[in-house]
PDB file of N, CA and C in Angstrom:
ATOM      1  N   UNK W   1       0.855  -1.180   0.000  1.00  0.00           N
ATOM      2  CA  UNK W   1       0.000   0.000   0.000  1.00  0.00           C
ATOM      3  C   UNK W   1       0.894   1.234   0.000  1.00  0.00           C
ATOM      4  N   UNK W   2       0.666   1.983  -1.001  1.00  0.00           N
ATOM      5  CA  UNK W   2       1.477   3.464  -0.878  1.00  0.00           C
ATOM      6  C   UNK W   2       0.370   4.493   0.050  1.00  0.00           C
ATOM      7  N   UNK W   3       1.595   5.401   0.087  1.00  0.00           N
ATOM      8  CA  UNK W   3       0.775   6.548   1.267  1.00  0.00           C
ATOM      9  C   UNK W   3       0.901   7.453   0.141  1.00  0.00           C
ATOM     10  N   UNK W   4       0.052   8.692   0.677  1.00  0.00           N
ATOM     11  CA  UNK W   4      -1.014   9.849  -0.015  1.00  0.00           C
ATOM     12  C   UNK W   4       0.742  10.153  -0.777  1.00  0.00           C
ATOM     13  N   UNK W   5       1.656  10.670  -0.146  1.00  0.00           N
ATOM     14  CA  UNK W   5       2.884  11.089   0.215  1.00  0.00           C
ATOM     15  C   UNK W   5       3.373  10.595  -1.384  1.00  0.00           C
ATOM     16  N   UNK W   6       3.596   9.215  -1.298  1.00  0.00           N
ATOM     17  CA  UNK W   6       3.964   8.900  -2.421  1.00  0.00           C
ATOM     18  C   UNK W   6       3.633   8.537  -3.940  1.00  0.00           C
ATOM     19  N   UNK W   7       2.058   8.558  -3.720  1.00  0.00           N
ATOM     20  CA  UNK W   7       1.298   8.578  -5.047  1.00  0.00           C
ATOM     21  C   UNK W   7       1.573   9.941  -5.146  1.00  0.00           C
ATOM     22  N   UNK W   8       1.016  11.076  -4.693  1.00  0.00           N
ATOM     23  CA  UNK W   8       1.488  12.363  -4.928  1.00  0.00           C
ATOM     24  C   UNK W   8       2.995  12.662  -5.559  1.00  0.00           C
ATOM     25  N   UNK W   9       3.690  11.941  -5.151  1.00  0.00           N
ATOM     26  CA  UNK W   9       5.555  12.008  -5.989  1.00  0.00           C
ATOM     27  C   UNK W   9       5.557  11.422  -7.298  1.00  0.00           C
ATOM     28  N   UNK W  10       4.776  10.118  -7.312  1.00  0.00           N
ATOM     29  CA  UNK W  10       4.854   9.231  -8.421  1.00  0.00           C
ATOM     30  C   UNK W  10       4.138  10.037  -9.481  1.00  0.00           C
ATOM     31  N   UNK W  11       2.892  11.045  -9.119  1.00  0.00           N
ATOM     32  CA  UNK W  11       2.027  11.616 -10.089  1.00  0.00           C
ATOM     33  C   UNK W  11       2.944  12.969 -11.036  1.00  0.00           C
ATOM     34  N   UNK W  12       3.837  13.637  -9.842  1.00  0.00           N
ATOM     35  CA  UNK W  12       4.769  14.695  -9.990  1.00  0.00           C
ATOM     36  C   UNK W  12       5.654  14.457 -10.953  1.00  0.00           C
ATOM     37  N   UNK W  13       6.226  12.895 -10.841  1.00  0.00           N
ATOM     38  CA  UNK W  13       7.305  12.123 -11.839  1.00  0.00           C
ATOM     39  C   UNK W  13       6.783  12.042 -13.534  1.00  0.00           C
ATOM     40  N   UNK W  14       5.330  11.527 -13.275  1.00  0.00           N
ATOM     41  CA  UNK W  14       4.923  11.153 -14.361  1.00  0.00           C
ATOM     42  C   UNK W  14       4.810  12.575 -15.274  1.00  0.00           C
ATOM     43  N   UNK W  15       4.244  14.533 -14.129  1.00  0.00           N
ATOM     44  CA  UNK W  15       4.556  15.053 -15.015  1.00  0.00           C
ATOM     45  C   UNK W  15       5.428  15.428 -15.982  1.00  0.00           C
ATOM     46  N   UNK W  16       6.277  14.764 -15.214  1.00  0.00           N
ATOM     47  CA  UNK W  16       8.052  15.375 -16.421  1.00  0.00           C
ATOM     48  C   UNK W  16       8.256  14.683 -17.304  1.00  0.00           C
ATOM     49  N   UNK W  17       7.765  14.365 -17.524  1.00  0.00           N
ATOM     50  CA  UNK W  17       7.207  13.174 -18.893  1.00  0.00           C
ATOM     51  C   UNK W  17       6.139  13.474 -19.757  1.00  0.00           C
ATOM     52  N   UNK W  18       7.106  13.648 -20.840  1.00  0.00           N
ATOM     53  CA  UNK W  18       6.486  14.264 -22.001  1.00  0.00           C
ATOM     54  C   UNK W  18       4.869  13.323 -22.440  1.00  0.00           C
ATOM     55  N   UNK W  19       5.050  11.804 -22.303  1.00  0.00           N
ATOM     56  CA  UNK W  19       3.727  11.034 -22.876  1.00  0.00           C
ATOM     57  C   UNK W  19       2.860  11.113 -21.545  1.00  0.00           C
ATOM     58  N   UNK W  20       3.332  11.630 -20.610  1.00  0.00           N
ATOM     59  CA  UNK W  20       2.011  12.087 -19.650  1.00  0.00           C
ATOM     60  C   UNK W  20       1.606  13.797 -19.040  1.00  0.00           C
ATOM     61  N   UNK W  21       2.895  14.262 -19.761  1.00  0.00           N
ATOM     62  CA  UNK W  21       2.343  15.330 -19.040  1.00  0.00           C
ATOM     63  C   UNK W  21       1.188  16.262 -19.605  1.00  0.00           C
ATOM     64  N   UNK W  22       0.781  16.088 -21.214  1.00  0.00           N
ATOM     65  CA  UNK W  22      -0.915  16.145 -21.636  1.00  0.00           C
ATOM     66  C   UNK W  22      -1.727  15.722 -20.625  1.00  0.00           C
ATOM     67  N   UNK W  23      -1.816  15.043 -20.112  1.00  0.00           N
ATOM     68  CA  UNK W  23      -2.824  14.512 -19.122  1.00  0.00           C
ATOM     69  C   UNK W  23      -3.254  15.223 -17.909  1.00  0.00           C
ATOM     70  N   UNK W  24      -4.596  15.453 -17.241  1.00  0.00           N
ATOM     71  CA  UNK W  24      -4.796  16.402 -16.852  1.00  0.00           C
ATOM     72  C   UNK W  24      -4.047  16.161 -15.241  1.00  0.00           C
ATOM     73  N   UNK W  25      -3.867  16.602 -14.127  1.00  0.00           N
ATOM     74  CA  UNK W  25      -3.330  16.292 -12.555  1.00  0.00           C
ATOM     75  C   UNK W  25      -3.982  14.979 -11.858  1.00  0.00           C
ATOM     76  N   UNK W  26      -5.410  15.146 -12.529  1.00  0.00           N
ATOM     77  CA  UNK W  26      -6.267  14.100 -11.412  1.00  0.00           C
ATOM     78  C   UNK W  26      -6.052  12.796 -12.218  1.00  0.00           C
ATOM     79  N   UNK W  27      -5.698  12.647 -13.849  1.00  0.00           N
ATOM     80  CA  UNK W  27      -5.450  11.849 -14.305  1.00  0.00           C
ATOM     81  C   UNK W  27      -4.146  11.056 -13.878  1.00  0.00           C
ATOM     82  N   UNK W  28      -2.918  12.043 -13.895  1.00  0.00           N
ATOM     83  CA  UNK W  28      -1.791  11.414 -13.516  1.00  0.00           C
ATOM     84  C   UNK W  28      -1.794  11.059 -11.971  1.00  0.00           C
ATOM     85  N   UNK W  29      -2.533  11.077 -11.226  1.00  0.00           N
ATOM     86  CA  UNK W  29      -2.715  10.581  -9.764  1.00  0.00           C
ATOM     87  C   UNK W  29      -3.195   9.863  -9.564  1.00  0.00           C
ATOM     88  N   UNK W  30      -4.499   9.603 -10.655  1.00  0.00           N
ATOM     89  CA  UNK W  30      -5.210   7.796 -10.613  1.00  0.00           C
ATOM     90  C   UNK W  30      -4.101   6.642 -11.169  1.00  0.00           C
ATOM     91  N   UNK W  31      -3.810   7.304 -11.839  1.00  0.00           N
ATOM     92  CA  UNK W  31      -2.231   6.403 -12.809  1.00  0.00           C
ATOM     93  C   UNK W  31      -1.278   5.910 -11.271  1.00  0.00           C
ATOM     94  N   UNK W  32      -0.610   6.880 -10.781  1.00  0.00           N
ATOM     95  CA  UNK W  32       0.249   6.601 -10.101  1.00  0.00           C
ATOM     96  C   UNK W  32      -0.179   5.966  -8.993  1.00  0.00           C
ATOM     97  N   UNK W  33      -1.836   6.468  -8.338  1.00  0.00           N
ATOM     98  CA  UNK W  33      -2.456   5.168  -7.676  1.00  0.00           C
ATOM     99  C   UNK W  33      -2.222   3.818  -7.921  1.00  0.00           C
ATOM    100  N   UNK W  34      -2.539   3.553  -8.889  1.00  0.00           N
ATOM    101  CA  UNK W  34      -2.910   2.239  -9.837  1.00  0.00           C
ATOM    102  C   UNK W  34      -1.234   1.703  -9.653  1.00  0.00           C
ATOM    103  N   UNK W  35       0.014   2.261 -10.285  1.00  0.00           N
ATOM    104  CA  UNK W  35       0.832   1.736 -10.466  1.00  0.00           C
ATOM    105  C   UNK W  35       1.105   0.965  -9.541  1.00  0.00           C
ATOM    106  N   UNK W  36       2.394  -0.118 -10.095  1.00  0.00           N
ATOM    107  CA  UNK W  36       2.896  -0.985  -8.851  1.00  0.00           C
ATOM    108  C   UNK W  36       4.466  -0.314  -8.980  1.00  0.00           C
ATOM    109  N   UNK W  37       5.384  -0.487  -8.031  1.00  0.00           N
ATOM    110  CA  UNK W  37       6.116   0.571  -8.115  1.00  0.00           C
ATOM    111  C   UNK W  37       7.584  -1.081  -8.109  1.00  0.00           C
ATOM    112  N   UNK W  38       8.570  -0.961  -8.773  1.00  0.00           N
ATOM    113  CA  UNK W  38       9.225  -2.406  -8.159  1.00  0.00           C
ATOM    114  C   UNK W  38      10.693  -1.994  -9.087  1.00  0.00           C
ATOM    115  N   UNK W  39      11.764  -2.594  -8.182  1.00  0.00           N
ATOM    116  CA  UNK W  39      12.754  -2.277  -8.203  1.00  0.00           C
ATOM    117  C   UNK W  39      13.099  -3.385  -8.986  1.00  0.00           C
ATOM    118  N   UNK W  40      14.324  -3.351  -9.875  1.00  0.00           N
ATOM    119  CA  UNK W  40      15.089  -4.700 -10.496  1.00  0.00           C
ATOM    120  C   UNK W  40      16.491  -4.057 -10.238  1.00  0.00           C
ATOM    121  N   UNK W  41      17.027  -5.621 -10.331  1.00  0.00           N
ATOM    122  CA  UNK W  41      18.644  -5.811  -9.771  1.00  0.00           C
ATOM    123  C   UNK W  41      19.037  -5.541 -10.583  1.00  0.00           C
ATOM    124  N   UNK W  42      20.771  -4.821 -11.057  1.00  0.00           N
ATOM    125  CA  UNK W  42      21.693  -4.575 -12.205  1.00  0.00           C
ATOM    126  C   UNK W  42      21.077  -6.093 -12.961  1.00  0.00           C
ATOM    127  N   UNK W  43      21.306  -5.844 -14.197  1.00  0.00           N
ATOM    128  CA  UNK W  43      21.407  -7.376 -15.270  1.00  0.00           C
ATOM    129  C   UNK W  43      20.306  -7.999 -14.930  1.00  0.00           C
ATOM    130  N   UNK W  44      19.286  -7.794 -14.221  1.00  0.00           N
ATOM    131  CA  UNK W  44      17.794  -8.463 -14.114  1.00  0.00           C
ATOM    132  C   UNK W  44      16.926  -8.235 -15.587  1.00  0.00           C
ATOM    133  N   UNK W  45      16.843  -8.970 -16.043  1.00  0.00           N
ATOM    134  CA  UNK W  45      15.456  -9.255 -16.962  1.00  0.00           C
ATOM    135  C   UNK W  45      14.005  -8.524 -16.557  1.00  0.00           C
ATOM    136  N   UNK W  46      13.639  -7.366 -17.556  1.00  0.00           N
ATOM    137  CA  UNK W  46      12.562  -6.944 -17.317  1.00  0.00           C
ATOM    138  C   UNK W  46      11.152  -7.905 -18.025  1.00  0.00           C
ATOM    139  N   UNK W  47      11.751  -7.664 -19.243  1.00  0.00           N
ATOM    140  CA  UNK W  47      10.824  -8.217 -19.981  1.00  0.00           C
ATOM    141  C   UNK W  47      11.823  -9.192 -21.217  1.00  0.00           C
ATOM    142  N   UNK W  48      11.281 -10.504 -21.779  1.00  0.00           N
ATOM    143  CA  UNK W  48      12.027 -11.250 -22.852  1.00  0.00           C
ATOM    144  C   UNK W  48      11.310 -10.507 -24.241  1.00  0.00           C
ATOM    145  N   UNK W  49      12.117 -10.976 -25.196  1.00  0.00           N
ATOM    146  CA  UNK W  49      11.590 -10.577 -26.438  1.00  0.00           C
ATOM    147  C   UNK W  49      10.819 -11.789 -27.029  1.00  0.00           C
ATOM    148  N   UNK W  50       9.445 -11.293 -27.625  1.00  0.00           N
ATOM    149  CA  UNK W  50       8.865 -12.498 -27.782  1.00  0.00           C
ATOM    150  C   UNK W  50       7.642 -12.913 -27.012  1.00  0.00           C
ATOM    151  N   UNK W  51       8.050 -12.350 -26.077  1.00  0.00           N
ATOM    152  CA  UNK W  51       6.199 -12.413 -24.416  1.00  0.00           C
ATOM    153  C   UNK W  51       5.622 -11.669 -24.601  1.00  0.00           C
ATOM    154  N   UNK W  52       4.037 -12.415 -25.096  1.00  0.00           N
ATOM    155  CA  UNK W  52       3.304 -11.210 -24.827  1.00  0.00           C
ATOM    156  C   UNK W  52       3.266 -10.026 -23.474  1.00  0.00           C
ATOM    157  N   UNK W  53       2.923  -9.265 -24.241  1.00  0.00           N
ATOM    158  CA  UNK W  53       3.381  -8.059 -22.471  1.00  0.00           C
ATOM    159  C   UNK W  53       1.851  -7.487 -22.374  1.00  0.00           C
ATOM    160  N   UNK W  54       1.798  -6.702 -21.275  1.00  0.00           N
ATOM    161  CA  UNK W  54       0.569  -6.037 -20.685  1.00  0.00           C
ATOM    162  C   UNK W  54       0.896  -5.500 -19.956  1.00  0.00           C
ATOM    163  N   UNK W  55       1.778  -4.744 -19.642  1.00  0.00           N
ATOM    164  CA  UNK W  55       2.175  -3.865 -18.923  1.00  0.00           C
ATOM    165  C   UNK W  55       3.210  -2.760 -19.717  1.00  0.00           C
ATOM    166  N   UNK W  56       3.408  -1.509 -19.038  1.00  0.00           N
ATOM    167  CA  UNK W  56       4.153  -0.026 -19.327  1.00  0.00           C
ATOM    168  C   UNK W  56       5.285   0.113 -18.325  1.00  0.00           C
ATOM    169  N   UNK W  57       6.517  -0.061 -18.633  1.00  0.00           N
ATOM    170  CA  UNK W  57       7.087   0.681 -17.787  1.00  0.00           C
ATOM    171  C   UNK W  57       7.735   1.952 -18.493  1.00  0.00           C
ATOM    172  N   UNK W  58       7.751   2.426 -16.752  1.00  0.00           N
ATOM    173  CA  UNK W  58       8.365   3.575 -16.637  1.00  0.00           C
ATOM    174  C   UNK W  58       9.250   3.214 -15.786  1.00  0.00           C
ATOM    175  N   UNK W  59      10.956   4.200 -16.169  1.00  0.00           N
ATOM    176  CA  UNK W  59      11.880   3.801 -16.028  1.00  0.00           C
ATOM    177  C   UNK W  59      12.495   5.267 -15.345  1.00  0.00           C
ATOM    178  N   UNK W  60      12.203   5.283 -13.736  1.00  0.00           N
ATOM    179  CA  UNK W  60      12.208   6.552 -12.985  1.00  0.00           C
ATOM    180  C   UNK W  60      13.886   7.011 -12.779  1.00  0.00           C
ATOM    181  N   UNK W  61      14.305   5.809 -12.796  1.00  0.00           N
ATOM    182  CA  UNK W  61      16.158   6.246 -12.377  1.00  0.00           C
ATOM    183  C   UNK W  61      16.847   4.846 -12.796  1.00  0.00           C
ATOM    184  N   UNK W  62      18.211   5.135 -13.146  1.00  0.00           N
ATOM    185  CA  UNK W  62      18.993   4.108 -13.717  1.00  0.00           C
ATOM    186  C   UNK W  62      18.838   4.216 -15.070  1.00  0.00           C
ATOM    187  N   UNK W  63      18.984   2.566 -15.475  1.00  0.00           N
ATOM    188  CA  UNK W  63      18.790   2.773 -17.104  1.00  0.00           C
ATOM    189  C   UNK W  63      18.189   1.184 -17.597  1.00  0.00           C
ATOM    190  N   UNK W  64      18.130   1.442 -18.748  1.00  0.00           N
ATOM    191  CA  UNK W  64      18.443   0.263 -19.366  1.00  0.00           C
ATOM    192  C   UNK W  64      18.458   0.027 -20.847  1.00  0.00           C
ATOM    193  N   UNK W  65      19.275  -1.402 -20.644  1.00  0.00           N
ATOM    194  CA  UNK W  65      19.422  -1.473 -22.118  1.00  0.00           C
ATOM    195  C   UNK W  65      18.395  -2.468 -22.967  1.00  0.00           C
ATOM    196  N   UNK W  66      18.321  -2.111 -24.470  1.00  0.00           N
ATOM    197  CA  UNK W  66      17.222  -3.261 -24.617  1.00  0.00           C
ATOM    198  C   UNK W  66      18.160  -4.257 -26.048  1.00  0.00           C
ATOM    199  N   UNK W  67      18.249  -5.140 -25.774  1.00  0.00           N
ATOM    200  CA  UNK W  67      18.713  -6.390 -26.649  1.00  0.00           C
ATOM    201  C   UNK W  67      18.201  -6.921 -27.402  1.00  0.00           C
ATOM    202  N   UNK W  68      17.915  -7.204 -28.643  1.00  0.00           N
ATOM    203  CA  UNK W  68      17.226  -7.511 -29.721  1.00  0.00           C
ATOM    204  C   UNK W  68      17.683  -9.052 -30.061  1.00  0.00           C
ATOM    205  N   UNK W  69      17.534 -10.021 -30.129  1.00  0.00           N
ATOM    206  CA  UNK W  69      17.943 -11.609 -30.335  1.00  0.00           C
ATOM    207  C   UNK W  69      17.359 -11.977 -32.005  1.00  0.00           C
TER     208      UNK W  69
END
């Protein structure tokens, strides 16, 4: 469960972001409600190429690289 505290940061993040910051305040705060928020290790596998996906990330700090097979 996130607190008020940090959906409020996550919504702030999403404005600096150009594909959300069109979106109106109350929009980007149901978003960042909703999100699940989750850390990966250096060299962790986000996603394979090839899986279906259903999910968006957003990529708040660090980096990554993407590998094509």
């Amino acid at each position: 469960v996130r607190t008020e505290t940090q959906v409020d940061a996550a919504a702030e993040q999403l404005a600096g972001l150009d594909l959300f910051a069109p979106l109106s305040a109350d929009v980007r705060r149901s978003m960042a409600a909703r999100a699940i928020h989750h850390l990966f290790a250096a060299g962790e596998s986000i996603v394979r190429q090839g899986e279906t996906g259903s999910s968006l990330f957003v990529v708040l700090s660090g980096s990554v690289d993407v590998v094509l097979e």
